[in-house]
C-alpha cells in the first residue's frame, strides 16, 4: 500500500469513535477557554443592536495576543525577507548537486547529440535497396566508421555514430536478406529515418535552464549529457538545532516526570527536507550559560531552538537574545498552535528561530518561520499557493489563525483529529496542513493548504 493510502486509512480510522471528545482534546487549554468565552458572550437582541456590555472589566489581553504578536501571513513574509544579502555561490560535483539551486544558467557545452547517431538497432543504408551488407558492424562508442557507398549497408547499434553518406537507418525488424546476402526493406522508408541528427536537442552555447532552477535527477542527467562535471549552485543553508529542556529523555519510556524528546529525532530530517544541511544537534537542557555559549559559538546560517520561548523561570531564549544584542524580527505569532515562536537576527546575516517545545507547536513554527527563511537562503522559489475545500468543519481560534493537519483526498482536504499542540498523531497521518482563519471554517469552505515536503516529492526524494 502507498504512503498516501496508509495516511487515508489512518484518517478513516481517526474519524471513528466519539468525535466531540476528540475535538475537545485537540484544543489546548487557552483555545478552549477562548472558545468558551466567545460562546458565553451575550447575543445581540437584534442584528443591528450592540451586545449588552459585560458588568465586569474584561480581562487584559493575553501575552500572545498583545501588540507584539505578528499576524500569521505577515510573520511568514518577514521570515522570507529576513535574509538580505546574497550568499556565496559554490561549485559542486554532480553527485553533490541534487536538490540545490543553479546559481548560473546551464548552457550547453556541446551539441546534443554531438554527432549523427542511430536511433535504432538495424542497418545504416545508402541509396535505394537492395543493399550489399558489409561484414563488420558499427557499435556505440566506436571510432568514426568508413563512409557508405551507394547501395551499401552496414549493421549498426542504437547510439552508434552514423557513417557518412547514410541516407536512413533500416530497423532490424523491417529488413530481410536474400540468398545472395543482399538486404531488402519489408516496408517503405523515408530519407533520414531513425537518424538522430547532430544538434537535434541543442547546439553548443544554447541556454538549457535558467539560474534558479532546482537540480532534480533529470537536471543532473541533462548537465552530464551537456558536458558538465560540476555545477555552480547556491549552497545549502547550514543549521544547528539546540534542544532545550531538562525533562527530556533520549531513550526508553517516559518515567518520573520525564518525557521522550520528540523534536531531536524529528527536526533534523524535516530541515533536510526543506533544503538545509544540519550541521549539529545539541541537547543543552535548561541551562542559560550553555545556551549563550552555543549561540555565540555557532557559525551556522540558522540556529533552531526548541522550547524556552515563553516567559517561565527556565525560558532562557529571550534573555539570551537580549544579552547578545540580537534583533527580534518576530516575537510571537497569531497562530495556534505555536504562538510563542520567534525569529531573531543574531548578526553577520545569521538568524535564530525559536520553536515552542510542544511538538505540533514546533511544527507550526517550522513552517511559519524556518521554511520561508530557508527557502530564501537556498534561493528556492516559493510554492504556488492553492486551496481545497474542507470535507468537515474545522474549529478555529476566535482571534488567531489555526494550522490543522489534513489528509488530501482527491478534490478535498479531511481535517484530522489529535491536533493539539503536544500531539503528533495527527501530523504523522497528514499530507498537509490547512490554514484555518480566525473563527473556524465550515464544511465545504476553501482553505489554504501547506503541503508537507515528503507528501508531494516522496520520502526518498526529500531525505537523500
Short mmCIF file of C-alpha atoms in Angstrom, two decimals:
data_model
loop_
_atom_site.label_atom_id
_atom_site.label_comp_id
_atom_site.label_asym_id
_atom_site.label_seq_id
_atom_site.Cartn_x
_atom_site.Cartn_y
_atom_site.Cartn_z
CA UNK A 1 0.00 0.00 0.00
CA UNK A 2 1.27 3.51 -0.80
CA UNK A 3 2.15 6.08 1.88
CA UNK A 4 -0.83 8.17 0.71
CA UNK A 5 -3.09 5.13 1.06
CA UNK A 6 -1.82 4.45 4.57
CA UNK A 7 -2.48 8.06 5.53
CA UNK A 8 -6.01 7.89 4.14
CA UNK A 9 -6.65 4.64 6.04
CA UNK A 10 -5.41 6.29 9.20
CA UNK A 11 -7.63 9.27 8.52
CA UNK A 12 -10.62 6.94 8.20
CA UNK A 13 -9.69 5.19 11.45
CA UNK A 14 -9.23 8.55 13.12
CA UNK A 15 -12.81 9.54 12.33
CA UNK A 16 -14.27 6.60 14.21
CA UNK A 17 -15.13 6.99 17.88
CA UNK A 18 -16.52 9.84 19.89
CA UNK A 19 -15.94 12.93 17.78
CA UNK A 20 -16.90 15.54 20.34
CA UNK A 21 -14.45 14.18 22.91
CA UNK A 22 -11.59 14.11 20.42
CA UNK A 23 -12.33 17.62 19.18
CA UNK A 24 -12.13 18.88 22.75
CA UNK A 25 -8.81 17.07 23.18
CA UNK A 26 -7.46 18.70 20.02
CA UNK A 27 -7.55 22.18 21.58
CA UNK A 28 -5.13 23.47 24.18
CA UNK A 29 -6.40 25.00 27.41
CA UNK A 30 -6.16 28.59 26.18
CA UNK A 31 -8.05 27.75 22.98
CA UNK A 32 -10.81 26.02 24.90
CA UNK A 33 -11.14 28.97 27.28
CA UNK A 34 -11.21 31.39 24.37
CA UNK A 35 -13.93 29.37 22.64
CA UNK A 36 -15.96 29.17 25.86
CA UNK A 37 -15.67 32.92 26.43
CA UNK A 38 -16.70 33.50 22.83
CA UNK A 39 -19.74 31.26 23.16
CA UNK A 40 -20.72 32.77 26.52
CA UNK A 41 -20.78 36.31 25.17
CA UNK A 42 -24.38 37.63 25.08
CA UNK A 43 -26.02 37.63 21.66
CA UNK A 44 -27.36 40.93 20.32
CA UNK A 45 -31.12 41.33 20.72
CA UNK A 46 -31.27 42.43 17.10
CA UNK A 47 -28.71 42.22 14.33
CA UNK A 48 -28.35 46.00 14.37
CA UNK A 49 -28.21 46.32 18.18
CA UNK A 50 -24.90 46.01 20.07
CA UNK A 51 -24.44 43.21 22.56
CA UNK A 52 -25.01 44.06 26.22
CA UNK A 53 -21.90 45.44 27.92
CA UNK A 54 -20.46 42.99 30.45
CA UNK A 55 -20.84 44.04 34.06
CA UNK A 56 -17.17 43.47 34.97
CA UNK A 57 -13.99 44.83 33.48
CA UNK A 58 -12.71 42.45 30.77
CA UNK A 59 -9.53 40.50 31.43
CA UNK A 60 -6.45 42.03 29.86
CA UNK A 61 -5.37 40.53 26.54
CA UNK A 62 -3.09 37.53 26.98
CA UNK A 63 0.60 37.96 26.15
CA UNK A 64 0.38 36.14 22.83
CA UNK A 65 -2.39 38.43 21.60
CA UNK A 66 -0.75 41.70 22.66
CA UNK A 67 0.72 44.16 20.21
CA UNK A 68 3.97 42.21 19.81
CA UNK A 69 2.31 39.14 18.29
CA UNK A 70 2.55 39.23 14.49
CA UNK A 71 -0.31 38.10 12.23
CA UNK A 72 0.50 34.72 10.68
CA UNK A 73 0.73 35.83 7.00
CA UNK A 74 2.90 38.79 7.96
CA UNK A 75 5.21 36.57 10.02
CA UNK A 76 5.84 34.33 7.00
CA UNK A 77 6.57 37.36 4.82
CA UNK A 78 9.03 38.75 7.39
CA UNK A 79 10.81 35.39 7.58
CA UNK A 80 11.06 35.13 3.78
CA UNK A 81 12.60 38.62 3.58
CA UNK A 82 14.86 38.32 6.61
CA UNK A 83 17.91 37.08 4.66
CA UNK A 84 19.04 40.23 2.91
CA UNK A 85 22.49 39.65 1.44
CA UNK A 86 23.02 37.20 -1.46
CA UNK A 87 25.03 34.16 -0.40
CA UNK A 88 28.29 32.97 -1.93
CA UNK A 89 27.90 30.50 -4.76
CA UNK A 90 29.80 27.22 -4.76
CA UNK A 91 31.00 24.73 -7.36
CA UNK A 92 29.74 21.22 -6.60
CA UNK A 93 30.12 17.89 -8.34
CA UNK A 94 27.08 16.40 -10.00
CA UNK A 95 26.93 13.81 -7.22
CA UNK A 96 26.51 16.54 -4.59
CA UNK A 97 24.19 18.89 -6.51
CA UNK A 98 20.83 17.15 -6.11
CA UNK A 99 18.28 19.48 -4.52
CA UNK A 100 20.42 22.62 -4.85
CA UNK A 101 19.50 25.64 -6.95
CA UNK A 102 21.53 26.65 -10.02
CA UNK A 103 23.48 29.85 -9.39
CA UNK A 104 24.12 30.36 -13.11
CA UNK A 105 22.29 29.35 -16.28
CA UNK A 106 23.00 25.85 -17.57
CA UNK A 107 24.50 26.38 -21.03
CA UNK A 108 25.26 23.51 -23.39
CA UNK A 109 28.99 22.82 -23.68
CA UNK A 110 28.47 20.66 -26.78
CA UNK A 111 25.92 19.84 -29.45
CA UNK A 112 23.38 17.21 -28.40
CA UNK A 113 23.70 14.72 -29.92
CA UNK A 114 27.38 15.57 -30.55
CA UNK A 115 27.27 13.65 -33.88
CA UNK A 116 24.68 11.91 -36.05
CA UNK A 117 23.64 8.71 -34.26
CA UNK A 118 21.37 5.77 -34.89
CA UNK A 119 18.06 5.79 -33.06
CA UNK A 120 17.55 2.04 -33.54
CA UNK A 121 19.35 -1.27 -33.91
CA UNK A 122 19.42 -2.20 -37.59
CA UNK A 123 21.38 -1.17 -40.69
CA UNK A 124 22.68 2.15 -41.91
CA UNK A 125 21.91 2.23 -45.64
CA UNK A 126 22.93 4.46 -48.55
CA UNK A 127 20.61 4.99 -51.51
CA UNK A 128 17.72 2.75 -52.53
CA UNK A 129 17.73 -1.01 -51.79
CA UNK A 130 18.53 -3.75 -52.06
CA UNK A 131 21.92 -3.20 -50.40
CA UNK A 132 25.18 -5.04 -50.09
CA UNK A 133 25.93 -5.57 -46.40
CA UNK A 134 29.42 -5.02 -45.03
CA UNK A 135 30.82 -7.79 -42.91
CA UNK A 136 31.78 -5.56 -39.96
CA UNK A 137 29.16 -3.65 -37.95
CA UNK A 138 29.21 -0.29 -36.15
CA UNK A 139 28.85 -0.28 -32.36
CA UNK A 140 28.17 2.58 -29.97
CA UNK A 141 31.41 4.14 -28.77
CA UNK A 142 33.45 3.06 -31.80
CA UNK A 143 35.53 5.43 -33.89
CA UNK A 144 34.07 7.13 -36.96
CA UNK A 145 33.14 4.37 -39.47
CA UNK A 146 34.09 4.50 -43.14
CA UNK A 147 31.59 6.27 -45.42
CA UNK A 148 28.97 4.18 -47.21
CA UNK A 149 28.90 3.81 -50.95
CA UNK A 150 25.59 4.00 -52.78
CA UNK A 151 23.79 0.65 -52.50
CA UNK A 152 25.77 -0.34 -49.40
CA UNK A 153 24.59 -1.11 -45.85
CA UNK A 154 26.25 -1.80 -42.54
CA UNK A 155 24.85 -3.24 -39.32
CA UNK A 156 24.54 -0.56 -36.62
CA UNK A 157 23.64 -0.41 -32.92
CA UNK A 158 21.48 2.18 -31.17
CA UNK A 159 23.60 5.21 -30.27
CA UNK A 160 26.39 4.38 -32.70
CA UNK A 161 27.88 7.06 -34.97
CA UNK A 162 26.26 7.17 -38.41
CA UNK A 163 28.67 6.60 -41.35
CA UNK A 164 28.98 9.46 -43.80
CA UNK A 165 26.64 9.28 -46.82
CA UNK A 166 24.00 7.31 -44.86
CA UNK A 167 20.50 8.13 -46.08
CA UNK A 168 18.47 6.25 -43.41
CA UNK A 169 18.53 3.55 -40.76
CA UNK A 170 16.54 0.41 -41.51
CA UNK A 171 15.28 -1.18 -38.29
CA UNK A 172 16.20 -4.82 -37.64
CA UNK A 173 12.56 -5.89 -37.74
CA UNK A 174 11.97 -4.11 -41.05
CA UNK A 175 14.66 -5.84 -43.14
CA UNK A 176 15.45 -9.28 -44.58
CA UNK A 177 18.35 -10.77 -46.51
CA UNK A 178 18.05 -12.93 -49.65
CA UNK A 179 20.08 -15.96 -50.72
CA UNK A 180 22.81 -13.71 -52.11
CA UNK A 181 23.09 -11.87 -48.76
CA UNK A 182 21.50 -8.69 -50.06
CA UNK A 183 19.35 -6.63 -47.69
CA UNK A 184 15.74 -5.77 -48.62
CA UNK A 185 13.30 -3.47 -46.77
CA UNK A 186 9.99 -5.02 -45.76
CA UNK A 187 8.21 -1.64 -45.59
CA UNK A 188 8.55 1.83 -47.05
CA UNK A 189 11.36 4.05 -45.79
CA UNK A 190 11.91 7.80 -45.76
CA UNK A 191 15.09 9.81 -46.08
CA UNK A 192 16.72 10.38 -42.65
CA UNK A 193 14.53 7.79 -40.95
CA UNK A 194 15.70 6.80 -37.42
CA UNK A 195 18.74 9.06 -37.54
CA UNK A 196 19.28 11.44 -34.64
CA UNK A 197 20.91 14.43 -36.27
CA UNK A 198 23.76 16.28 -34.61
CA UNK A 199 22.42 19.21 -32.53
CA UNK A 200 18.84 17.92 -32.70
CA UNK A 201 18.32 18.68 -28.98
CA UNK A 202 20.62 21.68 -28.64
CA UNK A 203 23.64 23.44 -30.07
CA UNK A 204 26.73 24.32 -28.10
CA UNK A 205 26.07 27.59 -26.25
CA UNK A 206 22.29 27.12 -26.07
CA UNK A 207 20.76 28.03 -22.68
CA UNK A 208 19.21 24.86 -21.33
CA UNK A 209 17.97 26.05 -17.91
CA UNK A 210 17.93 29.43 -16.15
CA UNK A 211 19.66 30.31 -12.90
CA UNK A 212 17.29 29.47 -10.05
CA UNK A 213 16.25 26.09 -11.42
CA UNK A 214 16.21 23.34 -8.81
CA UNK A 215 18.61 20.49 -9.56
CA UNK A 216 16.47 17.38 -9.97
CA UNK A 217 17.65 13.93 -11.11
CA UNK A 218 16.64 14.89 -14.66
CA UNK A 219 18.69 18.10 -14.45
CA UNK A 220 21.70 16.03 -13.37
CA UNK A 221 21.25 13.86 -16.45
CA UNK A 222 20.95 16.87 -18.75
CA UNK A 223 24.02 18.52 -17.22
CA UNK A 224 26.09 15.36 -17.68
CA UNK A 225 24.92 14.95 -21.28
CA UNK A 226 25.78 18.61 -21.96
CA UNK A 227 29.36 18.09 -20.77
CA UNK A 228 29.35 19.24 -17.12
CA UNK A 229 31.35 17.69 -14.29
CA UNK A 230 30.46 20.40 -11.74
CA UNK A 231 27.68 22.96 -11.34
CA UNK A 232 27.58 26.47 -9.90
CA UNK A 233 24.94 26.30 -7.18
CA UNK A 234 23.60 28.05 -4.10
CA UNK A 235 24.88 26.11 -1.07
CA UNK A 236 22.52 24.52 1.38
CA UNK A 237 21.89 26.71 4.43
CA UNK A 238 23.72 25.32 7.47
CA UNK A 239 21.51 24.77 10.51
CA UNK A 240 22.24 23.87 14.11
CA UNK A 241 19.46 22.50 16.33
CA UNK A 242 19.58 23.26 20.05
CA UNK A 243 17.22 21.06 22.06
CA UNK A 244 16.32 22.66 25.39
CA UNK A 245 14.61 21.10 28.43
CA UNK A 246 15.79 19.17 31.49
CA UNK A 247 12.72 16.92 31.30
CA UNK A 248 13.69 15.23 28.02
CA UNK A 249 14.83 11.63 27.63
CA UNK A 250 16.76 10.38 24.60
CA UNK A 251 15.80 6.73 25.01
CA UNK A 252 13.39 4.45 26.83
CA UNK A 253 9.88 5.12 28.09
CA UNK A 254 8.72 8.23 29.96
CA UNK A 255 9.01 7.93 33.74
CA UNK A 256 9.19 10.00 36.92
CA UNK A 257 8.05 13.22 35.25
CA UNK A 258 10.46 12.81 32.34
CA UNK A 259 9.26 12.54 28.73
CA UNK A 260 10.85 11.45 25.47
CA UNK A 261 12.40 14.10 23.24
CA UNK A 262 10.33 14.02 20.05
CA UNK A 263 11.90 17.09 18.42
CA UNK A 264 15.51 15.92 18.43
CA UNK A 265 14.70 12.99 16.10
CA UNK A 266 12.07 14.90 14.08
CA UNK A 267 13.63 18.26 13.29
CA UNK A 268 16.89 17.30 11.50
CA UNK A 269 15.26 15.23 8.73
CA UNK A 270 12.47 17.80 8.42
CA UNK A 271 15.05 20.57 8.00
CA UNK A 272 16.92 18.49 5.42
CA UNK A 273 13.62 18.05 3.56
CA UNK A 274 13.43 21.86 3.48
CA UNK A 275 16.84 22.03 1.80
CA UNK A 276 19.10 22.60 4.81
CA UNK A 277 22.34 20.96 5.87
CA UNK A 278 22.02 20.06 9.55
CA UNK A 279 25.49 20.69 10.98
CA UNK A 280 24.75 19.62 14.56
CA UNK A 281 22.06 18.68 17.06
CA UNK A 282 22.94 19.68 20.63
CA UNK A 283 20.98 18.87 23.79
CA UNK A 284 21.52 21.65 26.32
CA UNK A 285 18.80 21.17 28.93
CA UNK A 286 17.57 24.29 30.73
CA UNK A 287 20.99 25.91 31.05
CA UNK A 288 21.23 29.63 30.29
CA UNK A 289 25.04 29.65 30.17
CA UNK A 290 25.16 26.64 27.85
CA UNK A 291 22.60 28.28 25.56
CA UNK A 292 24.62 31.51 25.46
CA UNK A 293 27.83 29.61 24.65
CA UNK A 294 26.13 27.58 21.91
CA UNK A 295 24.52 30.60 20.23
CA UNK A 296 27.65 32.78 20.31
CA UNK A 297 29.96 29.97 19.15
CA UNK A 298 27.77 28.81 16.26
CA UNK A 299 28.71 29.66 12.68
CA UNK A 300 25.51 28.22 11.19
CA UNK A 301 23.28 30.32 8.95
CA UNK A 302 20.33 29.40 11.15
CA UNK A 303 20.04 28.22 14.74
CA UNK A 304 16.80 26.45 15.65
CA UNK A 305 15.96 26.16 19.34
CA UNK A 306 13.19 24.06 20.87
CA UNK A 307 11.27 25.31 23.89
CA UNK A 308 12.21 28.15 26.20
CA UNK A 309 10.48 30.88 24.14
CA UNK A 310 7.86 31.87 26.74
CA UNK A 311 8.48 33.78 29.98
CA UNK A 312 8.79 30.99 32.55
CA UNK A 313 11.60 30.62 35.11
CA UNK A 314 13.67 28.36 32.81
CA UNK A 315 12.80 30.01 29.49
CA UNK A 316 16.20 31.40 28.55
CA UNK A 317 15.84 32.20 24.83
CA UNK A 318 14.64 35.81 25.19
CA UNK A 319 17.24 36.75 27.86
CA UNK A 320 19.99 35.20 25.74
CA UNK A 321 18.94 37.13 22.64
CA UNK A 322 18.81 40.33 24.68
CA UNK A 323 22.26 39.64 26.11
CA UNK A 324 23.88 39.26 22.68
CA UNK A 325 22.08 42.27 21.20
CA UNK A 326 20.00 40.29 18.71
CA UNK A 327 17.30 41.99 16.66
CA UNK A 328 13.87 40.44 17.25
CA UNK A 329 12.06 40.35 13.92
CA UNK A 330 9.08 38.30 15.10
CA UNK A 331 8.21 37.88 18.78
CA UNK A 332 5.07 35.78 18.95
CA UNK A 333 2.71 34.95 16.10
CA UNK A 334 -1.08 35.00 16.00
CA UNK A 335 -1.29 31.29 15.18
CA UNK A 336 -2.37 28.13 17.03
CA UNK A 337 -0.58 26.01 17.89
CA UNK A 338 2.77 27.70 18.27
CA UNK A 339 2.05 31.32 19.17
CA UNK A 340 5.24 31.79 21.35
CA UNK A 341 7.57 31.23 18.34
CA UNK A 342 10.14 33.88 17.46
CA UNK A 343 12.64 34.94 14.79
CA UNK A 344 15.77 36.97 15.53
CA UNK A 345 18.71 38.28 13.54
CA UNK A 346 21.86 37.48 15.52
CA UNK A 347 24.45 39.23 13.34
CA UNK A 348 26.53 38.60 10.21
CA UNK A 349 23.47 37.56 8.24
CA UNK A 350 22.72 34.77 10.72
CA UNK A 351 19.35 34.05 12.31
CA UNK A 352 17.71 32.14 15.13
CA UNK A 353 14.24 30.61 15.03
CA UNK A 354 12.84 29.79 18.45
CA UNK A 355 10.29 26.98 18.29
CA UNK A 356 7.85 26.18 21.10
CA UNK A 357 8.58 22.97 22.98
CA UNK A 358 5.27 21.22 22.22
CA UNK A 359 5.77 19.01 19.15
CA UNK A 360 2.92 20.18 16.89
CA UNK A 361 3.51 23.77 18.01
CA UNK A 362 7.12 23.31 16.92
CA UNK A 363 5.94 22.06 13.51
CA UNK A 364 3.82 25.19 13.22
CA UNK A 365 6.86 27.34 13.95
CA UNK A 366 8.95 25.38 11.49
CA UNK A 367 6.52 26.02 8.64
CA UNK A 368 5.74 29.59 9.69
CA UNK A 369 9.27 30.94 10.21
CA UNK A 370 12.01 28.41 9.34
CA UNK A 371 10.66 27.27 5.98
CA UNK A 372 10.35 30.75 4.37
CA UNK A 373 13.78 31.77 5.72
CA UNK A 374 15.48 28.61 4.46
CA UNK A 375 13.75 28.98 1.11
CA UNK A 376 15.26 32.45 0.69
CA UNK A 377 18.71 31.32 1.84
CA UNK A 378 18.64 28.46 -0.68
CA UNK A 379 17.24 30.78 -3.40
CA UNK A 380 14.31 28.44 -3.95
CA UNK A 381 11.07 29.76 -5.47
CA UNK A 382 8.03 29.99 -3.24
CA UNK A 383 5.50 27.19 -3.84
CA UNK A 384 2.41 28.20 -5.75
CA UNK A 385 -0.37 28.73 -3.19
CA UNK A 386 -3.54 26.70 -3.59
CA UNK A 387 -6.73 25.94 -1.72
CA UNK A 388 -9.02 22.95 -1.27
CA UNK A 389 -12.50 22.65 0.25
CA UNK A 390 -12.59 21.09 3.69
CA UNK A 391 -14.69 17.94 3.88
CA UNK A 392 -15.57 18.62 7.52
CA UNK A 393 -15.79 21.74 9.63
CA UNK A 394 -12.58 22.81 11.40
CA UNK A 395 -12.68 24.55 14.76
CA UNK A 396 -10.88 27.87 14.82
CA UNK A 397 -9.46 30.20 17.42
CA UNK A 398 -11.52 33.37 17.96
CA UNK A 399 -8.61 35.66 17.08
CA UNK A 400 -5.72 33.66 15.63
CA UNK A 401 -5.03 31.58 12.53
CA UNK A 402 -5.07 27.85 13.21
CA UNK A 403 -2.98 25.20 11.40
CA UNK A 404 -4.76 21.85 11.26
CA UNK A 405 -3.29 18.58 9.90
CA UNK A 406 -5.29 17.26 6.94
CA UNK A 407 -5.31 14.23 4.67
CA UNK A 408 -5.75 15.05 0.98
CA UNK A 409 -8.46 13.03 -0.70
CA UNK A 410 -8.89 13.90 -4.36
CA UNK A 411 -10.54 17.30 -4.56
CA UNK A 412 -10.90 17.95 -0.81
CA UNK A 413 -8.99 18.00 2.47
CA UNK A 414 -10.02 15.98 5.51
CA UNK A 415 -9.22 17.62 8.89
CA UNK A 416 -7.59 15.13 11.23
CA UNK A 417 -8.06 14.77 14.96
CA UNK A 418 -5.28 14.62 17.55
CA UNK A 419 -4.08 18.05 16.51
CA UNK A 420 -3.41 19.63 19.91
CA UNK A 421 -0.09 21.44 20.47
CA UNK A 422 1.53 18.47 22.23
CA UNK A 423 0.24 15.85 19.76
CA UNK A 424 1.98 14.26 16.79
CA UNK A 425 -0.57 11.58 15.92
CA UNK A 426 -2.48 13.84 13.54
CA UNK A 427 0.54 15.26 11.70
CA UNK A 428 2.05 11.77 11.35
CA UNK A 429 -1.01 10.73 9.30
CA UNK A 430 -1.23 14.02 7.37
CA UNK A 431 -0.34 15.07 3.85
CA UNK A 432 -0.55 18.79 4.61
CA UNK A 433 -1.73 21.50 7.00
CA UNK A 434 -4.87 23.53 6.38
CA UNK A 435 -4.78 27.22 7.25
CA UNK A 436 -7.98 27.82 9.22
CA UNK A 437 -8.89 31.51 9.64
CA UNK A 438 -9.95 33.03 12.98
CA UNK A 439 -13.40 31.76 13.92
CA UNK A 440 -13.01 28.42 12.11
CA UNK A 441 -14.08 27.04 8.75
CA UNK A 442 -17.28 25.29 7.80
CA UNK A 443 -17.54 22.07 5.80
CA UNK A 444 -17.02 22.84 2.12
CA UNK A 445 -15.16 26.08 2.75
CA UNK A 446 -11.94 26.62 0.78
CA UNK A 447 -8.79 26.62 2.92
CA UNK A 448 -5.19 27.37 2.01
CA UNK A 449 -3.08 24.19 2.03
CA UNK A 450 0.55 23.89 3.14
CA UNK A 451 1.98 20.69 1.69
CA UNK A 452 4.37 18.59 3.75
CA UNK A 453 7.50 18.18 1.59
CA UNK A 454 7.59 14.38 1.63
CA UNK A 455 3.87 14.08 0.78
CA UNK A 456 4.45 15.61 -2.68
CA UNK A 457 8.03 14.62 -3.54
CA UNK A 458 8.19 11.24 -1.80
CA UNK A 459 10.23 10.33 1.26
CA UNK A 460 13.30 9.16 -0.69
CA UNK A 461 13.38 12.31 -2.81
CA UNK A 462 13.27 14.56 0.26
CA UNK A 463 15.78 12.97 2.56
CA UNK A 464 18.57 11.91 0.18
#
